[in-house]
Amino acid sequence: MTRRTEWPDSEGDTWSAAGDTETRHGRGALRGREDSGGPSSSRAEAGPPRTPEEQARAICLRLLTGTPRTRKQLADALRRRGIPDEAAQEVLSRFEDVGLIDDAAFADAWVESRHHGRGLARRALVRELRTKGVDSALIDVAVGRLDSEQEESTARELVDRKLRATRGLDREKRLRRLAGMLARKGYAEGLALRVVKQALEEEGEDPELLDQHLPDD
């Protein structure tokens, strides 16, 4: 379903946005029709937006089509395209007001997707959301939806998928390789080693021999 949003601008016109297109209604739009007098005015209407705000709106709508983005990501894109900061902030604030930018929803969706799709732990998710420019308070809420039990369960699923590929290696290499895989996904060392040790014990490894390869506390 195509999302359509409307907001007023400084001339009293109303802008409506659907997908990556926008339409202007009101006095400004009427003047544009009255001033059109031939092929040259048609070419002007088909040209680039006239003001920095219009350019910013068009850029943001295009970037948001099919891909949610944070306010910081859009602000960085506008800056790279030479949009003045004042115009960029005005447009970004309007987009937040109408719900086209929602960093809280972005963070929730990111955590859901990256945890269940890639198995990332809370620590890795925090790092990623920070690079996207999400506020720390919003990150805490989104990541807080993952409890310790869910995180440990996901870690065990990841280990179970990799166990077969490590068969044939010696005990220490298996332990280090599997724990290292979890560490790269953001799992704490203690949790990673505990999950891997449990999985190897269930395969028949001697717990006492495994303990010899664990780091001292």
CSV table of C-alpha atoms in Angstrom, one decimal:
chain,number,residue,atom,x,y,z
A,1,MET,CA,0.0,0.0,0.0
A,2,THR,CA,1.4,3.4,-1.0
A,3,ARG,CA,1.7,5.8,1.9
A,4,ARG,CA,0.4,9.4,1.3
A,5,THR,CA,1.3,12.2,3.7
A,6,GLU,CA,0.3,15.9,3.5
A,7,TRP,CA,1.8,19.0,5.2
A,8,PRO,CA,1.5,22.8,4.7
A,9,ASP,CA,4.4,24.9,3.6
A,10,SER,CA,5.3,28.6,4.3
A,11,GLU,CA,3.2,29.8,1.3
A,12,GLY,CA,0.0,28.3,2.6
A,13,ASP,CA,0.2,25.5,0.0
A,14,THR,CA,-0.3,21.8,0.9
A,15,TRP,CA,2.2,19.2,-0.2
A,16,SER,CA,1.1,15.6,-0.6
A,17,ALA,CA,3.7,12.8,-0.7
A,18,ALA,CA,3.1,9.3,-2.0
A,19,GLY,CA,6.1,7.0,-2.5
A,20,ASP,CA,8.9,9.1,-4.0
A,21,THR,CA,6.6,11.7,-5.6
A,22,GLU,CA,5.1,14.9,-4.2
A,23,THR,CA,2.4,17.3,-5.4
A,24,ARG,CA,1.7,20.9,-4.5
A,25,HIS,CA,-1.8,22.3,-4.0
A,26,GLY,CA,-2.9,25.9,-3.3
A,27,ARG,CA,-1.7,29.4,-4.2
A,28,GLY,CA,1.8,28.5,-5.2
A,29,ALA,CA,0.5,25.7,-7.5
A,30,LEU,CA,-2.1,28.1,-9.0
A,31,ARG,CA,0.6,30.8,-9.7
A,32,GLY,CA,2.6,28.1,-11.5
A,33,ARG,CA,-0.3,27.3,-13.8
A,34,GLU,CA,-1.1,31.0,-14.4
A,35,ASP,CA,2.6,31.8,-15.3
A,36,SER,CA,2.9,28.9,-17.7
A,37,GLY,CA,2.9,30.3,-21.2
A,38,GLY,CA,4.6,27.8,-23.4
A,39,PRO,CA,7.3,25.2,-23.9
A,40,SER,CA,9.9,27.1,-21.8
A,41,SER,CA,7.6,27.1,-18.7
A,42,SER,CA,6.9,23.4,-19.2
A,43,ARG,CA,10.6,22.7,-19.2
A,44,ALA,CA,11.0,24.7,-16.0
A,45,GLU,CA,8.2,22.7,-14.2
A,46,ALA,CA,10.0,19.5,-15.2
A,47,GLY,CA,13.3,20.8,-13.9
A,48,PRO,CA,14.9,20.4,-10.5
A,49,PRO,CA,13.1,21.8,-7.4
A,50,ARG,CA,13.4,25.5,-7.0
A,51,THR,CA,14.3,25.8,-3.3
A,52,PRO,CA,16.6,23.9,-0.9
A,53,GLU,CA,13.5,22.7,1.1
A,54,GLU,CA,12.0,21.2,-2.1
A,55,GLN,CA,15.3,19.5,-3.0
A,56,ALA,CA,15.5,18.1,0.6
A,57,ARG,CA,11.9,16.8,0.4
A,58,ALA,CA,12.6,15.1,-2.9
A,59,ILE,CA,15.9,13.5,-1.7
A,60,CYS,CA,14.3,12.2,1.6
A,61,LEU,CA,11.3,10.8,-0.2
A,62,ARG,CA,13.5,9.0,-2.6
A,63,LEU,CA,15.8,7.6,0.1
A,64,LEU,CA,12.8,6.4,2.2
A,65,THR,CA,11.1,4.6,-0.6
A,66,GLY,CA,11.2,0.9,0.5
A,67,THR,CA,13.9,1.5,3.1
A,68,PRO,CA,13.4,3.0,6.5
A,69,ARG,CA,16.2,5.3,7.6
A,70,THR,CA,17.1,7.3,10.7
A,71,ARG,CA,17.1,11.0,11.0
A,72,LYS,CA,20.9,11.1,11.1
A,73,GLN,CA,21.2,9.0,8.0
A,74,LEU,CA,18.9,11.4,6.1
A,75,ALA,CA,20.7,14.4,7.5
A,76,ASP,CA,24.1,13.0,6.4
A,77,ALA,CA,22.7,12.4,2.9
A,78,LEU,CA,21.3,15.9,2.7
A,79,ARG,CA,24.6,17.4,3.8
A,80,ARG,CA,26.5,15.4,1.2
A,81,ARG,CA,24.2,16.8,-1.5
A,82,GLY,CA,24.9,20.4,-0.4
A,83,ILE,CA,21.5,21.1,1.3
A,84,PRO,CA,21.8,24.0,3.8
A,85,ASP,CA,21.5,22.8,7.3
A,86,GLU,CA,18.6,25.1,8.2
A,87,ALA,CA,16.5,23.8,5.2
A,88,ALA,CA,17.5,20.2,6.0
A,89,GLN,CA,16.5,20.4,9.7
A,90,GLU,CA,13.2,22.0,8.7
A,91,VAL,CA,12.3,19.2,6.3
A,92,LEU,CA,13.5,16.5,8.7
A,93,SER,CA,11.4,17.8,11.5
A,94,ARG,CA,8.3,17.8,9.2
A,95,PHE,CA,9.0,14.3,8.2
A,96,GLU,CA,9.2,13.3,11.9
A,97,ASP,CA,6.0,15.1,12.7
A,98,VAL,CA,4.1,13.1,10.0
A,99,GLY,CA,5.7,9.8,10.9
A,100,LEU,CA,7.9,9.3,7.8
A,101,ILE,CA,11.0,9.4,10.1
A,102,ASP,CA,10.6,7.3,13.3
A,103,ASP,CA,13.9,6.3,15.0
A,104,ALA,CA,12.1,4.3,17.7
A,105,ALA,CA,10.4,2.1,15.2
A,106,PHE,CA,13.6,1.8,13.2
A,107,ALA,CA,15.5,0.6,16.2
A,108,ASP,CA,12.8,-2.0,17.1
A,109,ALA,CA,12.7,-3.3,13.5
A,110,TRP,CA,16.5,-3.4,13.4
A,111,VAL,CA,16.8,-5.4,16.6
A,112,GLU,CA,14.1,-7.9,15.5
A,113,SER,CA,15.7,-8.4,12.0
A,114,ARG,CA,19.3,-8.6,13.0
A,115,HIS,CA,18.8,-10.8,16.1
A,116,HIS,CA,16.6,-13.3,14.4
A,117,GLY,CA,18.1,-13.1,11.0
A,118,ARG,CA,21.9,-12.9,11.9
A,119,GLY,CA,21.9,-14.0,15.5
A,120,LEU,CA,23.5,-10.8,16.7
A,121,ALA,CA,23.6,-10.3,20.5
A,122,ARG,CA,22.6,-7.1,22.3
A,123,ARG,CA,26.1,-5.7,22.4
A,124,ALA,CA,26.5,-6.0,18.6
A,125,LEU,CA,23.0,-4.5,18.1
A,126,VAL,CA,23.9,-1.5,20.3
A,127,ARG,CA,27.0,-0.8,18.2
A,128,GLU,CA,25.1,-1.0,14.9
A,129,LEU,CA,22.3,1.3,16.1
A,130,ARG,CA,24.8,3.8,17.3
A,131,THR,CA,26.4,4.0,13.9
A,132,LYS,CA,22.9,4.7,12.5
A,133,GLY,CA,22.6,7.7,14.7
A,134,VAL,CA,19.8,6.3,17.0
A,135,ASP,CA,19.6,8.0,20.3
A,136,SER,CA,20.9,6.0,23.3
A,137,ALA,CA,17.6,6.0,25.1
A,138,LEU,CA,15.8,4.6,22.1
A,139,ILE,CA,18.6,2.0,21.7
A,140,ASP,CA,18.2,0.9,25.3
A,141,VAL,CA,14.4,0.4,24.9
A,142,ALA,CA,14.8,-1.6,21.6
A,143,VAL,CA,17.6,-3.8,22.8
A,144,GLY,CA,16.0,-4.3,26.2
A,145,ARG,CA,13.3,-6.3,24.5
A,146,LEU,CA,15.8,-9.1,24.2
A,147,ASP,CA,16.2,-10.8,27.5
A,148,SER,CA,19.1,-13.0,28.6
A,149,GLU,CA,17.2,-16.3,28.0
A,150,GLN,CA,16.4,-15.3,24.4
A,151,GLU,CA,20.0,-14.3,23.8
A,152,GLU,CA,21.4,-17.6,25.2
A,153,SER,CA,18.9,-19.6,23.2
A,154,THR,CA,20.0,-17.9,20.0
A,155,ALA,CA,23.6,-18.5,20.9
A,156,ARG,CA,22.9,-22.2,21.3
A,157,GLU,CA,21.2,-22.3,17.9
A,158,LEU,CA,24.2,-20.7,16.3
A,159,VAL,CA,26.6,-23.2,17.9
A,160,ASP,CA,24.4,-26.2,16.9
A,161,ARG,CA,24.5,-25.1,13.3
A,162,LYS,CA,28.4,-25.0,13.3
A,163,LEU,CA,29.1,-28.1,15.4
A,164,ARG,CA,29.3,-30.5,12.4
A,165,ALA,CA,31.8,-28.3,10.6
A,166,THR,CA,34.2,-28.5,13.6
A,167,ARG,CA,34.1,-32.2,13.9
A,168,GLY,CA,37.5,-33.7,13.3
A,169,LEU,CA,39.3,-30.8,15.0
A,170,ASP,CA,40.9,-31.2,18.3
A,171,ARG,CA,39.0,-30.3,21.5
A,172,GLU,CA,40.7,-26.9,22.0
A,173,LYS,CA,40.3,-25.7,18.4
A,174,ARG,CA,36.6,-26.6,18.4
A,175,LEU,CA,36.1,-24.7,21.6
A,176,ARG,CA,38.0,-21.7,20.5
A,177,ARG,CA,36.4,-21.6,17.0
A,178,LEU,CA,32.8,-21.9,18.2
A,179,ALA,CA,33.3,-19.4,21.0
A,180,GLY,CA,35.1,-17.0,18.6
A,181,MET,CA,32.1,-17.2,16.3
A,182,LEU,CA,29.8,-16.1,19.1
A,183,ALA,CA,32.2,-13.4,20.2
A,184,ARG,CA,32.1,-11.8,16.7
A,185,LYS,CA,28.3,-11.6,17.0
A,186,GLY,CA,28.5,-9.7,20.2
A,187,TYR,CA,28.1,-12.4,22.8
A,188,ALA,CA,30.0,-12.0,26.1
A,189,GLU,CA,32.9,-14.4,26.6
A,190,GLY,CA,31.4,-16.1,29.6
A,191,LEU,CA,28.2,-16.8,27.9
A,192,ALA,CA,29.9,-18.0,24.7
A,193,LEU,CA,32.2,-20.5,26.5
A,194,ARG,CA,29.4,-21.8,28.6
A,195,VAL,CA,27.1,-22.5,25.6
A,196,VAL,CA,29.9,-24.1,23.6
A,197,LYS,CA,31.0,-26.3,26.5
A,198,GLN,CA,27.5,-27.5,27.0
A,199,ALA,CA,27.1,-28.3,23.4
A,200,LEU,CA,30.4,-30.3,23.3
A,201,GLU,CA,29.5,-32.1,26.5
A,202,GLU,CA,26.3,-33.3,24.9
A,203,GLU,CA,28.4,-34.7,22.0
A,204,GLY,CA,30.4,-36.7,24.5
A,205,GLU,CA,33.4,-34.5,25.3
A,206,ASP,CA,34.8,-34.9,28.8
A,207,PRO,CA,33.8,-31.9,30.9
A,208,GLU,CA,37.0,-32.0,32.9
A,209,LEU,CA,39.1,-31.9,29.7
A,210,LEU,CA,37.1,-29.0,28.4
A,211,ASP,CA,37.7,-27.1,31.6
A,212,GLN,CA,41.4,-27.3,31.0
A,213,HIS,CA,41.0,-25.2,27.9
A,214,LEU,CA,38.8,-22.5,29.5
A,215,PRO,CA,40.4,-19.2,30.5
A,216,ASP,CA,40.9,-18.6,34.2
A,217,ASP,CA,38.3,-16.3,35.8
